[in-house]
Short mmCIF file of C-alpha atoms in Angstrom, two decimals:
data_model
loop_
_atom_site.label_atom_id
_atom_site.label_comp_id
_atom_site.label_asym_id
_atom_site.label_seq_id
_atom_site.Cartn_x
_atom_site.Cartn_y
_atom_site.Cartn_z
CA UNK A 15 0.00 0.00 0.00
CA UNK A 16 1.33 3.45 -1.18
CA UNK A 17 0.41 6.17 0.87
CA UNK A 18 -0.51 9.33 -1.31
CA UNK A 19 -1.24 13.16 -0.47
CA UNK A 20 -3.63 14.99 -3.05
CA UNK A 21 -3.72 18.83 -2.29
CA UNK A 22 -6.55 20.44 -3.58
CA UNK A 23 -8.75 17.20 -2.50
CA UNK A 24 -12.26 18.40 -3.00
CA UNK A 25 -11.68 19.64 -6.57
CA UNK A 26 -13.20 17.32 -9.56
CA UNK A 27 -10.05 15.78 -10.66
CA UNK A 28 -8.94 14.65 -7.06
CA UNK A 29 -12.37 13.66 -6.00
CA UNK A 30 -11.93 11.01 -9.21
CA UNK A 31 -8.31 10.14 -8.26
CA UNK A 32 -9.22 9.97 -4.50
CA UNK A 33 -11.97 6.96 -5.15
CA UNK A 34 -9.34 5.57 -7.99
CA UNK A 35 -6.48 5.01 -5.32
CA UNK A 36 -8.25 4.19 -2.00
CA UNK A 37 -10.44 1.26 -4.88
CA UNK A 38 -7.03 0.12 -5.64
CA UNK A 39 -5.80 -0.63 -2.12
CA UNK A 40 -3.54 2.94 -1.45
CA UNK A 41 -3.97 4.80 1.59
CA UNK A 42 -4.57 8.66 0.48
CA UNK A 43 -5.09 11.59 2.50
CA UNK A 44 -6.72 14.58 1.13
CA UNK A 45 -6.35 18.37 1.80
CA UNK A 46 -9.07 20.27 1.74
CA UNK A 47 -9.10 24.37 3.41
CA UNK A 48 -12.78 24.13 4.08
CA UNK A 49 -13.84 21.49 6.47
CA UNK A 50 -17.28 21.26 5.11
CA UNK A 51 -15.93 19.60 2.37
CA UNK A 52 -14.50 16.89 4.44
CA UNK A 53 -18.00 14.34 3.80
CA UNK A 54 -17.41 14.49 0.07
CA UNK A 55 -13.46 13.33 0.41
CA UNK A 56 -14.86 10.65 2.85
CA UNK A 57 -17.17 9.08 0.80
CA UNK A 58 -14.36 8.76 -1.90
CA UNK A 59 -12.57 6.49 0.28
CA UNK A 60 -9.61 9.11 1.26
CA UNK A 61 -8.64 10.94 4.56
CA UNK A 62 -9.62 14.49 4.69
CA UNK A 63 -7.60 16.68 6.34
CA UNK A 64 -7.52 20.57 6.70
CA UNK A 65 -4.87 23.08 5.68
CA UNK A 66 -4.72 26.24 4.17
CA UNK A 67 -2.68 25.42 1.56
CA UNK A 68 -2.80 29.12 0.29
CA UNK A 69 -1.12 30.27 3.76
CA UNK A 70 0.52 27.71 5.05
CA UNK A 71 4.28 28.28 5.38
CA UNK A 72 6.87 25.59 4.00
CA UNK A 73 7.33 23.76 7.37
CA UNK A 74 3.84 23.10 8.24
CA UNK A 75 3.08 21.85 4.59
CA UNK A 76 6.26 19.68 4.96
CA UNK A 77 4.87 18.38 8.69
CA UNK A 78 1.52 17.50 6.75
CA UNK A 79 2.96 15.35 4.31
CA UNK A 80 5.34 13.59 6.81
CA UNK A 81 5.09 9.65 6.48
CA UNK A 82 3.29 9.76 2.76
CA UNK A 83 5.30 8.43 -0.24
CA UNK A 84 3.74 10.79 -3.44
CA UNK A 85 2.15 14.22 -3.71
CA UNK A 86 -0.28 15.08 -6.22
CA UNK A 87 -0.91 19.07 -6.51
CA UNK A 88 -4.13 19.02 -7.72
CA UNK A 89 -5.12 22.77 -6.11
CA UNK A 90 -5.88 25.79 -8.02
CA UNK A 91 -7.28 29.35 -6.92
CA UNK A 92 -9.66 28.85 -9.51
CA UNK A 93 -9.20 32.57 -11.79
CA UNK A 94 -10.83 35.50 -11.17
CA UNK A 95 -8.80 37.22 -9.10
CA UNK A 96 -4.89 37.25 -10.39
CA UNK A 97 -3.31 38.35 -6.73
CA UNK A 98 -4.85 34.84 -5.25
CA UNK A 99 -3.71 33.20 -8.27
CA UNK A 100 -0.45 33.91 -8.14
CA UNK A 101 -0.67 32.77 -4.33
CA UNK A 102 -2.03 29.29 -4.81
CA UNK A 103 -0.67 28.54 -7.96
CA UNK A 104 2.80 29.79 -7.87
CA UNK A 105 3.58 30.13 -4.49
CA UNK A 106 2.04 28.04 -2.55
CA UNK A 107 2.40 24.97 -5.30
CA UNK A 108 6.55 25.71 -4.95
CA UNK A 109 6.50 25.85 -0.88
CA UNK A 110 4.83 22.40 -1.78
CA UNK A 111 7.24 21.48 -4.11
CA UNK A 112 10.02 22.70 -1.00
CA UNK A 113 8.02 21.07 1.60
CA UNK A 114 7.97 17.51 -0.10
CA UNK A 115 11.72 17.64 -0.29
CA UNK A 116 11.63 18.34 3.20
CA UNK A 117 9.49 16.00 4.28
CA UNK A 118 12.03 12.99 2.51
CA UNK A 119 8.43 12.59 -0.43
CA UNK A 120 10.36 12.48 -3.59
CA UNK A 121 7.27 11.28 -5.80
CA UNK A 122 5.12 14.49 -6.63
CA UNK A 123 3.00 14.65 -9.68
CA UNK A 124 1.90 18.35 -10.88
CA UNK A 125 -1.63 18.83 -12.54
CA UNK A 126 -0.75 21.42 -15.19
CA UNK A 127 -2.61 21.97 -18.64
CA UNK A 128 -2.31 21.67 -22.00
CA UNK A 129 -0.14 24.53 -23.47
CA UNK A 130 1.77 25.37 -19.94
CA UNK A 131 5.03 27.38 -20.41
CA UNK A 132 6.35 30.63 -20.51
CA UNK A 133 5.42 30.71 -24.51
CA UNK A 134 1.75 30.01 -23.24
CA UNK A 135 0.64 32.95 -25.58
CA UNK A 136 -1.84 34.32 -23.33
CA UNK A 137 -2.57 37.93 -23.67
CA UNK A 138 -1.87 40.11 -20.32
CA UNK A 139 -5.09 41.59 -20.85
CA UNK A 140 -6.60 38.26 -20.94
CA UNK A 141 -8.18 36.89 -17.93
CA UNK A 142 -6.15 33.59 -18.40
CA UNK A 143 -3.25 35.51 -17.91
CA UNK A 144 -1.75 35.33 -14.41
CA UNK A 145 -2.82 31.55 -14.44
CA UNK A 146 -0.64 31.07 -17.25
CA UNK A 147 1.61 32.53 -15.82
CA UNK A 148 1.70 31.10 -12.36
CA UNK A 149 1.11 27.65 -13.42
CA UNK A 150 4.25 28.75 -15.93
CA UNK A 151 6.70 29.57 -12.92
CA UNK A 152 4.95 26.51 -11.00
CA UNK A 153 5.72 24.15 -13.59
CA UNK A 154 9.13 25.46 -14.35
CA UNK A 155 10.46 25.43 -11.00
CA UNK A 156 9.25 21.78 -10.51
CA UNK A 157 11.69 20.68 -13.24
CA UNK A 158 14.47 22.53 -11.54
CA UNK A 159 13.98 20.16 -8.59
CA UNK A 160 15.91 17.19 -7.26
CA UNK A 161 11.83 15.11 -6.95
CA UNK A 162 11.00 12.58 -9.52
CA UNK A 163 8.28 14.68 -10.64
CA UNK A 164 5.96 13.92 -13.71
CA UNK A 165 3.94 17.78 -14.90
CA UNK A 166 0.43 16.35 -15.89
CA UNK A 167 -0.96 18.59 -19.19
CA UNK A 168 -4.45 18.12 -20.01
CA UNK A 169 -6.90 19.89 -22.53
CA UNK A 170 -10.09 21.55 -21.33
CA UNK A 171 -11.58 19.89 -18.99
CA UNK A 172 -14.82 18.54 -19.09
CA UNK A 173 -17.27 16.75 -17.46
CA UNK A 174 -17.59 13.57 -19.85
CA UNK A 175 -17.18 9.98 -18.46
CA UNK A 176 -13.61 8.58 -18.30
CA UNK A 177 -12.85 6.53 -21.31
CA UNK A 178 -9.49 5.87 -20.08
CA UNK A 179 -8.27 6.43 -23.80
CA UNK A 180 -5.84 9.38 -24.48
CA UNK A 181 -3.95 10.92 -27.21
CA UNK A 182 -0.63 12.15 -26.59
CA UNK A 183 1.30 15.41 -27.60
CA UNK A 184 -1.64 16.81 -29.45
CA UNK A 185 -1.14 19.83 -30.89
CA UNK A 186 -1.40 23.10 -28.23
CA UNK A 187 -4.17 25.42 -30.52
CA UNK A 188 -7.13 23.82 -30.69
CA UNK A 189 -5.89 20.59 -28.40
CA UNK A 190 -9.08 19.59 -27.59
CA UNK A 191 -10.92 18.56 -24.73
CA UNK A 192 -9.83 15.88 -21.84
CA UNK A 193 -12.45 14.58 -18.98
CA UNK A 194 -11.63 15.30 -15.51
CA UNK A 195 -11.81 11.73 -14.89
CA UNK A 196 -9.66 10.86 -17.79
CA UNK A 197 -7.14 12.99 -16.30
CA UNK A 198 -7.23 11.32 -12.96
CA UNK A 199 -6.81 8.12 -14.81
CA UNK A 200 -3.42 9.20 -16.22
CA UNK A 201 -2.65 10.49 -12.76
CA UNK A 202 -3.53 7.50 -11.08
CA UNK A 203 -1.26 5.45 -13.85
CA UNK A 204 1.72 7.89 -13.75
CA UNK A 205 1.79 7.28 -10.10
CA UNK A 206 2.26 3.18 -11.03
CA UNK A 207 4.66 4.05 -13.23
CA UNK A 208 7.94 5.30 -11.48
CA UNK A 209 9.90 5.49 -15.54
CA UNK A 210 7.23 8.62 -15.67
CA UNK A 211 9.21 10.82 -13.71
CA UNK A 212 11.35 13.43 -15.36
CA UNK A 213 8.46 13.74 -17.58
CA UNK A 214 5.77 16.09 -18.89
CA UNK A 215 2.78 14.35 -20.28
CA UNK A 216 0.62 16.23 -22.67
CA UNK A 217 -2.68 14.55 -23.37
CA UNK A 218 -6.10 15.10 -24.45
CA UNK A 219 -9.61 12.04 -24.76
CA UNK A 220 -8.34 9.95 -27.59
CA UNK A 221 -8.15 6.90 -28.98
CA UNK A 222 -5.41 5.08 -27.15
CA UNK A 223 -5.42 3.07 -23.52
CA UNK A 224 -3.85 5.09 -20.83
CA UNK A 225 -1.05 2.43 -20.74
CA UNK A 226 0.44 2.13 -24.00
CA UNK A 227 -0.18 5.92 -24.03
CA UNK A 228 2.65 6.21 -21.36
CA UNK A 229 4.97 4.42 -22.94
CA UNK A 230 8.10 6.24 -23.82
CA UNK A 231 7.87 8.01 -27.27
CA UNK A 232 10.57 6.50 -29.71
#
């Protein structure tokens, strides 16, 4: 039994992920900042537990994921306003990224999206914009780490079934859409799949099994 963190664990994607773990036999404990989400994580199977991922300062985050063997960032400020962006998705996903290396968790697995990067595109007018640009600096400073990390990059999300079939590397404009619970699929798999890490995996619904997906590119 692998013991997995998931922060952001009341969003969509780790709500899927949570009941996709605990049903295959891993122990996974899932942070949530508002305890009135707690039921929801429960009934997936998972451990809620609270923190304020958004304030929390590097030691506490590395205290919380003491003992645990991955961490999935699966937490987002959710747009709107670019100040909290910036906060969740920048810096509090790289104290997480510090805090896991303190904490001895060498495993961590980033949720990112399709078209991530500092040539994201995105117009600074654009609303988009400073989550672009967070999950940019997010992403980028993940890669500069000693973890075995694997950056997740899925299309627009949806709310379709999970087919478990992806397509790889599809092209950034127009990339199409991805489920949320195709996208905990692949982060469920990746987390199997230790030759993953050093990786970023771009990936849309498609035509392939998540499996032979994964496999290296030649």
């Amino acid at each position: 039994m692998t013991r997995i963190a998931i922060i952001g664990g009341h969003g969509k994607v780790a709500l899927h992920l949570s009941t996709l773990l605990t049903g295959e036999g891993h122990s996974v404990t899932s942070f949530i900042r508002n305890p009135d989400h707690a039921a929801d994580v429960t009934a997936t199977g998972a451990t809620p537990s609270v923190l304020d991922i958004e304030n929390a300062p590097t030691p506490a985050i590395a205290e919380a994921l003491q003992g645990h063997d991955a961490v999935v960032w699966s937490a987002g400020a959710g747009g709107g306003n670019p100040d909290r962006t910036y906060a969740v998705d920048r810096d509090a996903a790289i104290r997480s990224m510090d805090a896991a290396a303190q904490a001895g968790v060498n495993r961590y697995v980033m949720v990112s999206y399709l078209g991530a990067g500092k040539d994201h595109g995105v117009p600074e007018a654009n609303s988009f914009y400073a989550y672009a640009e967070a999950k940019a600096d997010a992403d980028e400073y993940l890669r500069g780490t000693d973890l075995a990390w694997t950056i997740l990059g899925p299309g627009s999300l949806t709310e379709k079934p999970g087919s478990g079939r992806i397509d790889v590397n599809p092209p950034k404009e127009g990339g199409g859409e991805t489920s949320r619970a195709n996208t905990a699929i692949v982060a469920a798999a990746v987390l199997d799949l230790p030759e993953t890490a050093g990786r970023t995996i771009e990936f849309r619904d498609g035509s392939l099994p998540v499996a032979a997906a994964l496999e290296p590119q030649a």
